[in-house]
Amino acid sequence: MPNAAHASLEITGIPIDLVDMEEVVREIDAAARSRETLLISTVNSNFVALSARHRGFRDSLIESDLCTVDGVGVLLLCKLVSGRPISRVSGADILEVLRARAENSLGRPLRVFFLGGANGVADQARRRLNAARSPAICCVGALDPGFGSMDELSRAEVIDAINDAQPDFLIVALGAERGQAWLMRNGSRLKVPVRSHFGAAINFLAGTIERAPSRWQAFGMEWIWRITREPKLARRYWADALSLGWLLSSEVAPRALSIWVGRLVQTVYPSRPRISSTEEADRVLVRLGGRLADAHLEQLQTTFAAAITSGKPITLDLAGIVSASSEVRGAVLRLHREASRRSRPLHLIGARHGIQRSLAPDTELVR
């Protein structure tokens, strides 16, 4: 489980963790050392589009330990709602950084396992990675389970092959929707601490697809390069662009405008934030009110942590909220994740429809 001190943004109901590459690599090493689960989701435009259409996919992002920004579209959305610098940390970049290290903090190579891709691609990636004989990383297994049903992809021999190899990091390439669904379905059966769906990263490593030059990546034009190499991606990118445009106009831009207006109003008519917690016989009642901004995150996280450790159901009263920054909404999403993991009921009281939909659509709403 990652450092709880990480702040998060909320965009279109998805938590985005404010971490850079160095922090992500540090979390990977720490999880490999402690053997604690670390699920990483690298959020690109396709992830945003899928989460808007499929509740289960969105749940996989909320349940992830780290959600990083992968793609210029998501990067722009985050900057629009937060106004702060955001680091792009893609799956392919994570793998490249892990490969490029001369050493790591484990005292041995990080053991990775590749699952998925077209026929033979995962094994080709394994051979190319191990040919470098890096002291920081090695591949202990590769498996192409085919393109069958989720039941076939989740059969015992697949899970056993992964666990028997004793990897530290499982890198999946089954397509975004199927990959996230597979990780969620089989999470409890895996003995691998670090898991993620990195999509085309295995293809890049295997050399079956050429990645865009660094200059194209720096200017956010990698998607154009991908289309020239894989024309079939054009239709998906167009559909994702339409979905992203709709979310931008209907949700993100109005939210950003509301946040900026709220900040202006706060300077003229200050509204004192209200964060309180009361432990009752059968629940912990947390009340939020006023205009909640980034400056209140530390108090908010402390209050949420105490509510989680109480062991009781949590009721979150949002009726008094005038406005909430994207970081505050991100903290609420992370509360949702922790409550879900500990099978702790989480109820919302007095939430307006927009807040209910963006923060916790599958929690119980008490009106």
CSV table of C-alpha atoms in Angstrom, one decimal:
chain,number,residue,atom,x,y,z
A,1,MET,CA,0.0,0.0,0.0
A,2,PRO,CA,1.5,3.3,-1.0
A,3,ASN,CA,2.4,6.3,1.2
A,4,ALA,CA,-0.9,7.7,2.5
A,5,ALA,CA,0.6,11.2,2.4
A,6,HIS,CA,0.3,11.3,-1.4
A,7,ALA,CA,-2.3,13.9,-2.4
A,8,SER,CA,-4.7,13.0,-5.1
A,9,LEU,CA,-6.8,14.9,-7.7
A,10,GLU,CA,-10.3,13.9,-8.8
A,11,ILE,CA,-11.1,14.2,-12.5
A,12,THR,CA,-14.4,12.8,-13.9
A,13,GLY,CA,-14.7,10.6,-10.8
A,14,ILE,CA,-11.1,9.1,-11.1
A,15,PRO,CA,-8.4,9.6,-8.5
A,16,ILE,CA,-5.1,10.9,-9.9
A,17,ASP,CA,-2.2,10.6,-7.5
A,18,LEU,CA,0.3,13.6,-7.5
A,19,VAL,CA,3.4,11.5,-7.8
A,20,ASP,CA,6.4,11.8,-10.0
A,21,MET,CA,8.5,9.0,-11.6
A,22,GLU,CA,11.0,8.9,-8.7
A,23,GLU,CA,8.2,8.4,-6.2
A,24,VAL,CA,6.6,5.7,-8.2
A,25,VAL,CA,9.9,3.8,-8.6
A,26,ARG,CA,10.4,4.1,-4.9
A,27,GLU,CA,7.0,2.7,-4.2
A,28,ILE,CA,7.7,-0.3,-6.5
A,29,ASP,CA,10.9,-1.1,-4.7
A,30,ALA,CA,9.2,-0.7,-1.3
A,31,ALA,CA,6.4,-3.1,-2.3
A,32,ALA,CA,8.8,-5.6,-3.7
A,33,ARG,CA,10.7,-5.5,-0.4
A,34,SER,CA,7.7,-5.7,1.9
A,35,ARG,CA,5.6,-8.0,-0.4
A,36,GLU,CA,2.6,-5.7,0.2
A,37,THR,CA,0.2,-5.3,-2.8
A,38,LEU,CA,0.7,-2.3,-5.0
A,39,LEU,CA,-1.7,-1.9,-7.9
A,40,ILE,CA,-0.7,0.8,-10.4
A,41,SER,CA,-3.0,2.2,-13.1
A,42,THR,CA,-1.6,4.5,-15.7
A,43,VAL,CA,-4.5,6.7,-16.7
A,44,ASN,CA,-4.7,7.8,-20.4
A,45,SER,CA,-7.6,9.1,-22.5
A,46,ASN,CA,-8.8,5.6,-23.2
A,47,PHE,CA,-9.0,4.9,-19.4
A,48,VAL,CA,-11.0,8.1,-18.9
A,49,ALA,CA,-13.4,7.2,-21.7
A,50,LEU,CA,-13.8,3.6,-20.5
A,51,SER,CA,-14.5,4.7,-16.9
A,52,ALA,CA,-17.2,7.1,-18.1
A,53,ARG,CA,-19.0,4.1,-19.8
A,54,HIS,CA,-18.2,1.2,-17.5
A,55,ARG,CA,-18.7,1.4,-13.7
A,56,GLY,CA,-16.5,-1.7,-13.2
A,57,PHE,CA,-13.6,-0.1,-15.0
A,58,ARG,CA,-13.9,3.0,-13.0
A,59,ASP,CA,-14.0,1.0,-9.8
A,60,SER,CA,-10.7,-0.6,-10.8
A,61,LEU,CA,-9.1,2.8,-10.8
A,62,ILE,CA,-10.6,3.9,-7.5
A,63,GLU,CA,-9.3,0.6,-6.0
A,64,SER,CA,-5.8,1.1,-7.4
A,65,ASP,CA,-3.0,2.1,-5.0
A,66,LEU,CA,-1.5,4.5,-7.5
A,67,CYS,CA,-3.1,6.2,-10.5
A,68,THR,CA,-0.7,8.2,-12.6
A,69,VAL,CA,-1.1,10.4,-15.6
A,70,ASP,CA,-0.3,8.7,-18.9
A,71,GLY,CA,-1.1,10.9,-21.9
A,72,VAL,CA,-1.3,14.5,-22.9
A,73,GLY,CA,-5.2,14.6,-22.7
A,74,VAL,CA,-5.4,13.6,-19.1
A,75,LEU,CA,-2.4,15.8,-18.3
A,76,LEU,CA,-4.3,18.8,-19.6
A,77,LEU,CA,-7.5,17.9,-17.7
A,78,CYS,CA,-5.5,17.7,-14.5
A,79,LYS,CA,-3.8,21.0,-15.0
A,80,LEU,CA,-7.2,22.6,-15.8
A,81,VAL,CA,-8.8,21.5,-12.5
A,82,SER,CA,-5.8,22.0,-10.3
A,83,GLY,CA,-3.6,24.7,-11.8
A,84,ARG,CA,-0.5,23.0,-10.5
A,85,PRO,CA,2.3,21.2,-12.2
A,86,ILE,CA,1.5,17.5,-12.9
A,87,SER,CA,4.1,14.8,-13.8
A,88,ARG,CA,3.4,12.4,-16.6
A,89,VAL,CA,4.3,8.8,-15.6
A,90,SER,CA,3.4,6.3,-18.3
A,91,GLY,CA,3.7,2.5,-18.1
A,92,ALA,CA,6.3,2.5,-20.9
A,93,ASP,CA,8.3,5.1,-19.1
A,94,ILE,CA,8.2,3.2,-15.8
A,95,LEU,CA,9.5,0.1,-17.5
A,96,GLU,CA,12.2,2.1,-19.2
A,97,VAL,CA,13.4,3.7,-16.0
A,98,LEU,CA,13.5,0.4,-14.2
A,99,ARG,CA,15.6,-1.0,-17.1
A,100,ALA,CA,18.0,1.9,-17.2
A,101,ARG,CA,18.9,1.8,-13.5
A,102,ALA,CA,22.4,0.6,-12.7
A,103,GLU,CA,21.2,-0.6,-9.3
A,104,ASN,CA,18.1,-0.6,-7.0
A,105,SER,CA,17.5,-0.6,-3.3
A,106,LEU,CA,16.6,-4.3,-3.2
A,107,GLY,CA,20.2,-5.7,-3.3
A,108,ARG,CA,19.1,-8.0,-6.2
A,109,PRO,CA,17.4,-7.6,-9.5
A,110,LEU,CA,13.7,-6.7,-9.5
A,111,ARG,CA,11.9,-9.8,-10.9
A,112,VAL,CA,9.2,-9.1,-13.5
A,113,PHE,CA,6.7,-11.3,-15.3
A,114,PHE,CA,5.1,-10.5,-18.6
A,115,LEU,CA,1.5,-11.6,-19.3
A,116,GLY,CA,-0.3,-11.1,-22.6
A,117,GLY,CA,0.4,-9.5,-25.9
A,118,ALA,CA,0.2,-11.1,-29.3
A,119,ASN,CA,1.6,-14.6,-29.8
A,120,GLY,CA,5.3,-14.8,-28.8
A,121,VAL,CA,5.6,-11.0,-27.9
A,122,ALA,CA,5.9,-11.5,-24.1
A,123,ASP,CA,8.6,-14.1,-24.5
A,124,GLN,CA,10.5,-11.9,-27.0
A,125,ALA,CA,10.3,-9.1,-24.5
A,126,ARG,CA,11.7,-11.4,-21.8
A,127,ARG,CA,14.6,-12.5,-24.0
A,128,ARG,CA,15.5,-8.9,-24.9
A,129,LEU,CA,15.3,-7.7,-21.3
A,130,ASN,CA,17.5,-10.5,-19.9
A,131,ALA,CA,20.0,-10.2,-22.8
A,132,ALA,CA,21.1,-6.9,-21.2
A,133,ARG,CA,22.0,-8.7,-18.0
A,134,SER,CA,21.0,-5.7,-15.9
A,135,PRO,CA,21.8,-5.9,-12.1
A,136,ALA,CA,18.6,-4.0,-11.4
A,137,ILE,CA,15.9,-6.0,-13.3
A,138,CYS,CA,15.3,-9.4,-14.8
A,139,CYS,CA,12.4,-11.3,-16.3
A,140,VAL,CA,11.5,-14.5,-14.6
A,141,GLY,CA,8.6,-15.5,-16.8
A,142,ALA,CA,6.4,-14.7,-19.8
A,143,LEU,CA,3.1,-16.1,-20.8
A,144,ASP,CA,0.7,-15.6,-23.7
A,145,PRO,CA,-2.6,-16.9,-22.5
A,146,GLY,CA,-4.4,-16.1,-25.8
A,147,PHE,CA,-7.6,-14.1,-26.3
A,148,GLY,CA,-10.1,-16.4,-24.7
A,149,SER,CA,-12.9,-15.6,-22.2
A,150,MET,CA,-12.1,-14.2,-18.8
A,151,ASP,CA,-12.7,-17.6,-17.3
A,152,GLU,CA,-10.0,-19.1,-19.7
A,153,LEU,CA,-7.6,-16.3,-18.9
A,154,SER,CA,-8.1,-16.9,-15.2
A,155,ARG,CA,-7.7,-20.6,-15.2
A,156,ALA,CA,-5.6,-22.2,-12.4
A,157,GLU,CA,-2.6,-23.0,-14.6
A,158,VAL,CA,-2.2,-19.3,-15.6
A,159,ILE,CA,-2.2,-18.1,-12.0
A,160,ASP,CA,0.0,-21.0,-10.9
A,161,ALA,CA,2.6,-20.2,-13.6
A,162,ILE,CA,2.8,-16.6,-12.4
A,163,ASN,CA,3.0,-17.4,-8.7
A,164,ASP,CA,5.5,-20.2,-9.2
A,165,ALA,CA,7.9,-17.8,-10.9
A,166,GLN,CA,7.9,-15.7,-7.7
A,167,PRO,CA,8.0,-12.3,-9.5
A,168,ASP,CA,8.0,-8.9,-7.8
A,169,PHE,CA,6.2,-7.2,-10.6
A,170,LEU,CA,3.5,-8.5,-12.9
A,171,ILE,CA,3.1,-6.5,-16.1
A,172,VAL,CA,-0.1,-7.3,-18.0
A,173,ALA,CA,-1.0,-6.5,-21.6
A,174,LEU,CA,-4.5,-7.8,-22.4
A,175,GLY,CA,-6.1,-4.6,-23.6
A,176,ALA,CA,-7.1,-1.9,-21.1
A,177,GLU,CA,-10.6,-3.1,-20.2
A,178,ARG,CA,-9.8,-6.8,-20.1
A,179,GLY,CA,-6.5,-6.1,-18.3
A,180,GLN,CA,-8.0,-4.1,-15.5
A,181,ALA,CA,-10.9,-6.6,-15.2
A,182,TRP,CA,-8.4,-9.5,-15.0
A,183,LEU,CA,-6.3,-7.8,-12.3
A,184,MET,CA,-9.4,-7.1,-10.2
A,185,ARG,CA,-10.8,-10.6,-10.6
A,186,ASN,CA,-7.6,-12.4,-9.8
A,187,GLY,CA,-6.0,-10.0,-7.3
A,188,SER,CA,-6.6,-12.2,-4.3
A,189,ARG,CA,-5.1,-15.3,-6.1
A,190,LEU,CA,-1.9,-13.6,-7.0
A,191,LYS,CA,1.2,-13.7,-4.8
A,192,VAL,CA,2.9,-10.9,-6.7
A,193,PRO,CA,3.2,-7.6,-4.8
A,194,VAL,CA,3.3,-5.1,-7.7
A,195,ARG,CA,0.7,-5.4,-10.5
A,196,SER,CA,-0.1,-3.2,-13.5
A,197,HIS,CA,-1.5,-3.1,-17.0
A,198,PHE,CA,1.1,-1.4,-19.2
A,199,GLY,CA,-0.5,-2.0,-22.6
A,200,ALA,CA,2.0,-1.4,-25.4
A,201,ALA,CA,5.0,-1.3,-23.1
A,202,ILE,CA,5.7,-5.0,-23.7
A,203,ASN,CA,5.5,-4.5,-27.5
A,204,PHE,CA,8.0,-1.6,-27.2
A,205,LEU,CA,10.4,-3.7,-25.3
A,206,ALA,CA,10.0,-6.7,-27.7
A,207,GLY,CA,10.6,-4.4,-30.6
A,208,THR,CA,7.4,-5.4,-32.4
A,209,ILE,CA,6.2,-1.7,-32.3
A,210,GLU,CA,8.5,1.3,-32.5
A,211,ARG,CA,7.9,3.9,-29.8
A,212,ALA,CA,7.7,7.5,-30.8
A,213,PRO,CA,11.0,9.5,-30.5
A,214,SER,CA,11.4,11.5,-27.3
A,215,ARG,CA,10.8,14.8,-29.1
A,216,TRP,CA,7.3,13.6,-30.2
A,217,GLN,CA,6.6,12.5,-26.7
A,218,ALA,CA,7.7,15.8,-25.2
A,219,PHE,CA,5.3,17.7,-27.5
A,220,GLY,CA,2.4,15.3,-26.7
A,221,MET,CA,2.3,14.0,-30.3
A,222,GLU,CA,3.0,10.3,-29.5
A,223,TRP,CA,-0.6,9.4,-30.5
A,224,ILE,CA,0.1,10.6,-34.0
A,225,TRP,CA,3.2,8.5,-34.2
A,226,ARG,CA,1.2,5.4,-32.9
A,227,ILE,CA,-1.4,5.9,-35.7
A,228,THR,CA,1.3,6.0,-38.4
A,229,ARG,CA,2.6,2.6,-37.1
A,230,GLU,CA,-0.8,1.1,-36.1
A,231,PRO,CA,-3.6,2.7,-38.3
A,232,LYS,CA,-6.2,0.6,-36.6
A,233,LEU,CA,-5.7,2.8,-33.5
A,234,ALA,CA,-7.2,5.8,-35.3
A,235,ARG,CA,-10.8,4.7,-34.6
A,236,ARG,CA,-10.1,4.2,-30.9
A,237,TYR,CA,-8.3,7.5,-30.6
A,238,TRP,CA,-11.2,9.3,-32.3
A,239,ALA,CA,-13.8,7.7,-30.0
A,240,ASP,CA,-11.6,8.6,-27.0
A,241,ALA,CA,-11.2,12.2,-28.2
A,242,LEU,CA,-15.0,12.6,-28.6
A,243,SER,CA,-15.6,11.2,-25.1
A,244,LEU,CA,-12.8,13.4,-23.6
A,245,GLY,CA,-14.3,16.5,-25.4
A,246,TRP,CA,-17.7,15.7,-24.0
A,247,LEU,CA,-16.4,15.3,-20.4
A,248,LEU,CA,-14.3,18.5,-20.8
A,249,SER,CA,-17.3,20.6,-21.8
A,250,SER,CA,-19.9,19.0,-19.5
A,251,GLU,CA,-17.9,18.3,-16.4
A,252,VAL,CA,-14.3,19.4,-16.3
A,253,ALA,CA,-14.6,23.0,-17.6
A,254,PRO,CA,-17.6,23.9,-15.5
A,255,ARG,CA,-15.9,22.4,-12.4
A,256,ALA,CA,-12.7,24.3,-13.2
A,257,LEU,CA,-14.7,27.5,-13.6
A,258,SER,CA,-16.5,26.9,-10.3
A,259,ILE,CA,-13.2,26.3,-8.5
A,260,TRP,CA,-11.6,29.5,-9.8
A,261,VAL,CA,-14.7,31.5,-9.0
A,262,GLY,CA,-14.8,30.0,-5.5
A,263,ARG,CA,-11.2,31.0,-4.9
A,264,LEU,CA,-12.1,34.6,-5.9
A,265,VAL,CA,-15.2,34.7,-3.7
A,266,GLN,CA,-13.2,33.3,-0.8
A,267,THR,CA,-10.8,36.2,-0.9
A,268,VAL,CA,-13.8,38.7,-0.7
A,269,TYR,CA,-16.2,36.7,1.5
A,270,PRO,CA,-14.2,34.1,3.4
A,271,SER,CA,-16.0,31.0,4.4
A,272,ARG,CA,-14.5,29.1,7.3
A,273,PRO,CA,-14.0,25.4,6.4
A,274,ARG,CA,-15.6,22.9,8.8
A,275,ILE,CA,-14.1,19.5,9.3
A,276,SER,CA,-15.3,17.5,12.4
A,277,SER,CA,-15.5,13.9,13.4
A,278,THR,CA,-17.7,12.3,16.1
A,279,GLU,CA,-17.4,8.7,17.2
A,280,GLU,CA,-20.9,7.4,18.0
A,281,ALA,CA,-22.0,4.0,19.3
A,282,ASP,CA,-22.5,2.4,15.9
A,283,ARG,CA,-20.6,4.7,13.5
A,284,VAL,CA,-18.2,7.6,12.9
A,285,LEU,CA,-19.8,10.7,11.7
A,286,VAL,CA,-17.6,13.0,9.7
A,287,ARG,CA,-19.0,16.5,8.8
A,288,LEU,CA,-17.5,18.6,6.0
A,289,GLY,CA,-18.6,22.2,5.3
A,290,GLY,CA,-17.6,25.6,3.9
A,291,ARG,CA,-15.1,26.0,1.1
A,292,LEU,CA,-12.5,23.2,1.3
A,293,ALA,CA,-9.2,23.9,-0.4
A,294,ASP,CA,-5.8,22.3,-0.7
A,295,ALA,CA,-4.7,24.0,2.6
A,296,HIS,CA,-7.1,21.8,4.5
A,297,LEU,CA,-5.9,18.5,3.1
A,298,GLU,CA,-3.7,17.6,6.1
A,299,GLN,CA,-6.5,18.0,8.5
A,300,LEU,CA,-8.9,16.1,6.2
A,301,GLN,CA,-6.5,13.2,5.8
A,302,THR,CA,-5.9,13.0,9.5
A,303,THR,CA,-9.7,12.9,10.1
A,304,PHE,CA,-10.3,10.3,7.5
A,305,ALA,CA,-7.4,8.1,8.8
A,306,ALA,CA,-8.9,8.2,12.4
A,307,ALA,CA,-12.3,7.3,11.0
A,308,ILE,CA,-10.9,4.3,9.1
A,309,THR,CA,-8.9,3.0,12.1
A,310,SER,CA,-12.0,3.2,14.4
A,311,GLY,CA,-13.3,0.0,12.9
A,312,LYS,CA,-16.8,1.4,12.6
A,313,PRO,CA,-19.0,2.2,9.6
A,314,ILE,CA,-18.4,5.8,8.4
A,315,THR,CA,-21.0,8.4,7.6
A,316,LEU,CA,-19.8,11.4,5.6
A,317,ASP,CA,-22.0,14.5,5.8
A,318,LEU,CA,-21.4,16.7,2.8
A,319,ALA,CA,-24.5,18.9,3.1
A,320,GLY,CA,-22.5,21.9,4.3
A,321,ILE,CA,-20.0,22.0,1.5
A,322,VAL,CA,-20.0,25.3,-0.5
A,323,SER,CA,-17.1,24.2,-2.7
A,324,ALA,CA,-14.3,21.6,-2.7
A,325,SER,CA,-11.1,21.6,-4.6
A,326,SER,CA,-10.1,18.7,-6.8
A,327,GLU,CA,-7.6,17.6,-4.2
A,328,VAL,CA,-10.2,17.5,-1.5
A,329,ARG,CA,-12.4,15.4,-3.8
A,330,GLY,CA,-9.4,13.1,-4.4
A,331,ALA,CA,-9.0,12.6,-0.7
A,332,VAL,CA,-12.7,11.5,-0.5
A,333,LEU,CA,-12.1,9.0,-3.3
A,334,ARG,CA,-9.2,7.6,-1.4
A,335,LEU,CA,-11.4,7.3,1.7
A,336,HIS,CA,-13.8,5.3,-0.5
A,337,ARG,CA,-11.0,3.0,-1.5
A,338,GLU,CA,-9.8,2.3,2.1
A,339,ALA,CA,-13.4,1.8,3.3
A,340,SER,CA,-14.0,-0.7,0.5
A,341,ARG,CA,-10.8,-2.6,1.2
A,342,ARG,CA,-11.7,-3.0,4.8
A,343,SER,CA,-15.3,-3.9,4.1
A,344,ARG,CA,-16.3,-0.8,6.0
A,345,PRO,CA,-19.7,0.7,5.1
A,346,LEU,CA,-19.5,4.3,3.8
A,347,HIS,CA,-22.6,6.4,3.6
A,348,LEU,CA,-23.0,9.9,2.2
A,349,ILE,CA,-25.5,12.3,3.7
A,350,GLY,CA,-26.8,15.4,1.9
A,351,ALA,CA,-24.6,15.1,-1.1
A,352,ARG,CA,-25.7,17.0,-4.2
A,353,HIS,CA,-26.1,14.8,-7.3
A,354,GLY,CA,-22.8,16.1,-8.9
A,355,ILE,CA,-20.8,15.4,-5.8
A,356,GLN,CA,-22.4,12.0,-5.4
A,357,ARG,CA,-21.8,11.0,-9.0
A,358,SER,CA,-18.2,12.2,-9.1
A,359,LEU,CA,-17.0,10.9,-5.7
A,360,ALA,CA,-18.7,7.6,-4.8
A,361,PRO,CA,-21.5,6.5,-7.1
A,362,ASP,CA,-21.7,3.0,-5.6
A,363,THR,CA,-21.8,4.1,-1.9
A,364,GLU,CA,-25.1,4.2,-0.2
A,365,LEU,CA,-26.7,7.7,-0.3
A,366,VAL,CA,-28.8,8.8,2.6
A,367,ARG,CA,-30.9,11.8,1.8
